PDB file of C-alpha atoms in Angstrom:
ATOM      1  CA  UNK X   1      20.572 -17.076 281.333  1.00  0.00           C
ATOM      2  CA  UNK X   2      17.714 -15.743 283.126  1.00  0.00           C
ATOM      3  CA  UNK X   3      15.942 -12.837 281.027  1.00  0.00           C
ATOM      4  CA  UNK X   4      16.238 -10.372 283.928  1.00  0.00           C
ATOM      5  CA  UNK X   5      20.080 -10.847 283.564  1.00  0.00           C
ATOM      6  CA  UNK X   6      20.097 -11.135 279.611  1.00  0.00           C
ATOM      7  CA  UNK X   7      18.444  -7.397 279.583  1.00  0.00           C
ATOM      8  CA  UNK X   8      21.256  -6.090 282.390  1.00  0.00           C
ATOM      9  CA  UNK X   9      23.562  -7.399 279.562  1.00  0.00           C
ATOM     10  CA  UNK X  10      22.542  -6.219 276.636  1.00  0.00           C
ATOM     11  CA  UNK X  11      22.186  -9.805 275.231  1.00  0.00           C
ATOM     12  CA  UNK X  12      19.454 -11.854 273.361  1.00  0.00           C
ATOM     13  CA  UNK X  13      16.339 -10.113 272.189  1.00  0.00           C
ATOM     14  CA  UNK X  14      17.795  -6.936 274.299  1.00  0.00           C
ATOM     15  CA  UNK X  15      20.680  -6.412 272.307  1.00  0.00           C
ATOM     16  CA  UNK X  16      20.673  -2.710 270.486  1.00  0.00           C
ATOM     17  CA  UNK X  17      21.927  -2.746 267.293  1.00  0.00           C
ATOM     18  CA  UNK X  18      23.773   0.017 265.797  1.00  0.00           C
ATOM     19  CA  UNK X  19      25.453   0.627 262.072  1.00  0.00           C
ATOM     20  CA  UNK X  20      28.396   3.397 261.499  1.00  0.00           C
ATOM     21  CA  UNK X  21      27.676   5.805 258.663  1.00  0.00           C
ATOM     22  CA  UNK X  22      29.517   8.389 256.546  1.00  0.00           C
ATOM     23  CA  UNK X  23      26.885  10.878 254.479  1.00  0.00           C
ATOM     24  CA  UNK X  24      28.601  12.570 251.998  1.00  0.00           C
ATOM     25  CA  UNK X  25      27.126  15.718 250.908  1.00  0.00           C
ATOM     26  CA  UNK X  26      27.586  17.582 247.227  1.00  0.00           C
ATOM     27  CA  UNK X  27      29.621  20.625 247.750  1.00  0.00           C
ATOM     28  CA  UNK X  28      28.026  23.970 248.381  1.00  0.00           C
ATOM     29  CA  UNK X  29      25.110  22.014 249.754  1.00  0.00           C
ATOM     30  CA  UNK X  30      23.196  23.727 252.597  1.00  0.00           C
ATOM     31  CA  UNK X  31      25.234  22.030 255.648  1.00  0.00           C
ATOM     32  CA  UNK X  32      22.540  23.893 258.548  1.00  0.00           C
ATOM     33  CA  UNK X  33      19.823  22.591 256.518  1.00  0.00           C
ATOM     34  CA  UNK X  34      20.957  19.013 255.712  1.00  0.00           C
ATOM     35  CA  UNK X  35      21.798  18.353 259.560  1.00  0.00           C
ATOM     36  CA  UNK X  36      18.790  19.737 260.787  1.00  0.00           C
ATOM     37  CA  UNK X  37      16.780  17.804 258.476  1.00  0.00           C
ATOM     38  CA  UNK X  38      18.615  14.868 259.454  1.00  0.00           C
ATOM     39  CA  UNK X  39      18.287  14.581 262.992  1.00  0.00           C
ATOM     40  CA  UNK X  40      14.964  15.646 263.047  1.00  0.00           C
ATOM     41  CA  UNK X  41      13.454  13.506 259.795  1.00  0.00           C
ATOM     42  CA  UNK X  42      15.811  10.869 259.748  1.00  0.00           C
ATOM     43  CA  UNK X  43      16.970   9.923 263.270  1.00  0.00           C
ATOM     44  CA  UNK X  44      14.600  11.393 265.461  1.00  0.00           C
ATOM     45  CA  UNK X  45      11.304  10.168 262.875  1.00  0.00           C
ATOM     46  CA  UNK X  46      12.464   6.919 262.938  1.00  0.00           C
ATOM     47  CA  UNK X  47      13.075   7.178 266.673  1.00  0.00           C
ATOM     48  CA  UNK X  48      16.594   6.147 266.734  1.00  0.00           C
ATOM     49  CA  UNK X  49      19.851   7.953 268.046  1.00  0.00           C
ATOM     50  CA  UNK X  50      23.172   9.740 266.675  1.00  0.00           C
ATOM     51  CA  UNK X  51      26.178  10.494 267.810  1.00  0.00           C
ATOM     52  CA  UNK X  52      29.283  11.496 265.711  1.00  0.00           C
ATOM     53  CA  UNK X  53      30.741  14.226 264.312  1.00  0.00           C
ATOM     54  CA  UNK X  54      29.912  16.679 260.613  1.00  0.00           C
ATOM     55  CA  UNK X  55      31.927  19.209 259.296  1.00  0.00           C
ATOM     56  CA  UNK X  56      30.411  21.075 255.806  1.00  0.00           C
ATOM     57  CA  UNK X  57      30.282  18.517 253.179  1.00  0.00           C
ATOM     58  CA  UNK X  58      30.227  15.193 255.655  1.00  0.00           C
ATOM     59  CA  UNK X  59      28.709  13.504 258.460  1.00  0.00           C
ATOM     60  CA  UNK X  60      30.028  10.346 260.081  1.00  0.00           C
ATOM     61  CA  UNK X  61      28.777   8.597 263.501  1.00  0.00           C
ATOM     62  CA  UNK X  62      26.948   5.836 264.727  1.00  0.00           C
ATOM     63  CA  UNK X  63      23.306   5.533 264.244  1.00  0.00           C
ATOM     64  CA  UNK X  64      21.655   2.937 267.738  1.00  0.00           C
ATOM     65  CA  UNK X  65      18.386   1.637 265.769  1.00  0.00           C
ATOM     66  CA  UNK X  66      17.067  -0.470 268.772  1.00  0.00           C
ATOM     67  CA  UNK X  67      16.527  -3.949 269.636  1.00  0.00           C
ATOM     68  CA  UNK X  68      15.211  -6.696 267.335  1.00  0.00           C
ATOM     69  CA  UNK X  69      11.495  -5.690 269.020  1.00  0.00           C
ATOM     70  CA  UNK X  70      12.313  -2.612 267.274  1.00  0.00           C
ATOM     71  CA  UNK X  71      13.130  -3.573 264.153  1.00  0.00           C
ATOM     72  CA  UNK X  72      16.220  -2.536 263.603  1.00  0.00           C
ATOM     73  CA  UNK X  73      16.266  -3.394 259.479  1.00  0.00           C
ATOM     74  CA  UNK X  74      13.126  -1.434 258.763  1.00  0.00           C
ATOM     75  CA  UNK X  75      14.479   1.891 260.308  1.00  0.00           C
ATOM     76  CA  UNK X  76      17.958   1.479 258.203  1.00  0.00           C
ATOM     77  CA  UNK X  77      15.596   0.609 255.433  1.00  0.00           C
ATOM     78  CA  UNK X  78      13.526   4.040 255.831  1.00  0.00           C
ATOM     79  CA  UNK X  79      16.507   6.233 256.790  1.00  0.00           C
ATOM     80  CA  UNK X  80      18.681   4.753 253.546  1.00  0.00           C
ATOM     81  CA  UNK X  81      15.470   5.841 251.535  1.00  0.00           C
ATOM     82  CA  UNK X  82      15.543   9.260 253.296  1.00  0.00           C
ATOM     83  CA  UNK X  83      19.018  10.072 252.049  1.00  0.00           C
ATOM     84  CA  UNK X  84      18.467   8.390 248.393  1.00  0.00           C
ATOM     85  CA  UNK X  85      15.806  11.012 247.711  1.00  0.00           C
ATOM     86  CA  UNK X  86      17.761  13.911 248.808  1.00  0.00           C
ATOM     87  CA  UNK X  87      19.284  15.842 246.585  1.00  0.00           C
ATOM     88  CA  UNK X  88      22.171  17.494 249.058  1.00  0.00           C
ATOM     89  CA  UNK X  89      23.707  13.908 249.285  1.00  0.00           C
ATOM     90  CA  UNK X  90      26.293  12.968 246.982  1.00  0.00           C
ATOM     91  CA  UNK X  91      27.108   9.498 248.109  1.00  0.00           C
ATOM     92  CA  UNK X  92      26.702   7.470 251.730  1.00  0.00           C
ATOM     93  CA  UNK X  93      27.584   4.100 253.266  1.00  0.00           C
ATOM     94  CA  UNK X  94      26.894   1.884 256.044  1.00  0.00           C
ATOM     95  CA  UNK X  95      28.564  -0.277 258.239  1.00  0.00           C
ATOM     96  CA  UNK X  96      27.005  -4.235 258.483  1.00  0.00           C
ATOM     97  CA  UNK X  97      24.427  -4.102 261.357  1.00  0.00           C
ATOM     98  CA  UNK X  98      26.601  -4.399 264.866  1.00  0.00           C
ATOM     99  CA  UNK X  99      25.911  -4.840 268.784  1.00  0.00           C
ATOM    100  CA  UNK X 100      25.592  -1.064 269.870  1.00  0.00           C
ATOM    101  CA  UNK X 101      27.174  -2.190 273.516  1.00  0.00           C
ATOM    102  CA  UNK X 102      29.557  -5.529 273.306  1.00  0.00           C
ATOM    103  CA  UNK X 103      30.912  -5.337 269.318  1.00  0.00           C
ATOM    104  CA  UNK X 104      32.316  -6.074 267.310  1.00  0.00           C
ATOM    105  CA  UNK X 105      32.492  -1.838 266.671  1.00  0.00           C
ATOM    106  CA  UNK X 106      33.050  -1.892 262.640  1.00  0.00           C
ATOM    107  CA  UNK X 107      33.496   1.675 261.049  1.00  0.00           C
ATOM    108  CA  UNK X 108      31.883   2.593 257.853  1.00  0.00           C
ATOM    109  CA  UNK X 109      34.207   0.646 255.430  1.00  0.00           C
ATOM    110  CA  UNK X 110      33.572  -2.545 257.997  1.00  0.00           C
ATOM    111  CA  UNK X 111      37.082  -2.827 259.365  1.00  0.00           C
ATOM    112  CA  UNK X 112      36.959  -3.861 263.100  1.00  0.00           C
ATOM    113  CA  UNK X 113      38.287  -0.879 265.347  1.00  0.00           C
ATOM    114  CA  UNK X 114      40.279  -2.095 268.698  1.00  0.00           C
ATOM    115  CA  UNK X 115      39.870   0.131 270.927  1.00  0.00           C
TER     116      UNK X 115
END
C-alpha cells in the first residue's frame, strides 16, 4: 500500500495509538486540583490527548499518545511516573497499548468492547 494511502488509513507507521485508563483518587482528595493538574502536566506536557469522563474520586477515558514517530511508550512511561508520585492517587490502571482509530478498543481491565 502506497504511503499516501497508508496515512488516509491510519495504518503502518501512521497508526495512533491509544491506552484506556481509570485514575483512582484517595477520598477527600482535591478533585479541581487533581484534574487540572492532569490535563495540563500530564496530557497536555506530554502532548497527548483525553477524552473521558471524572466524577470526585475517579477519572476514566482514553489517553491518544501518537504514532510510533511519537513514541508512544515513552509518554505512557512519563505520564505513569506522573501519577506514581502523586499523592491524590490511590491506585490506577491501563489498558495494553491499542489502535486509537481501527481497534481492537480494550477498556481498562483489557476486555474487548463491541461496539
Amino acid at each position: 500500500m502506497r504511503r499516501r494511502l497508508r496515512k488516509k488509513k491510519h495504518l503502518g507507521e501512521f497508526i495512533d495509538w491509544a491506552v484506556a485508563v481509570t485514575v483512582n483518587l484517595i477520598p477527600g482528595a482535591d478533585f479541581d486540583t487533581f484534574l487540572d493538574d492532569w490535563i495540563e502536566q500530564a496530557i497536555e506536557g506530554n502532548h497527548c490527548s483525553f477524552g473521558g469522563c471524572s466524577m470526585p474520586e475517579q477519572t476514566e477515558g482514553i489517553i491518544q499518545l501518537g504514532t510510533i514517530a511519537k513514541q508512544p511508550e515513552k509518554r505512557l512511561e512519563r505520564i505513569t511516573d506522573w501519577l506514581k508520585h502523586r499523592s491524590d492517587v490511590l491506585n490506577f490502571q491501563f489498558s495494553p497499548l491499542f489502535d486509537a482509530w481501527n481497534g481492537p478498543f480494550l477498556d481498562s481491565d483489557g476486555q474487548e468492547n463491541n461496539f
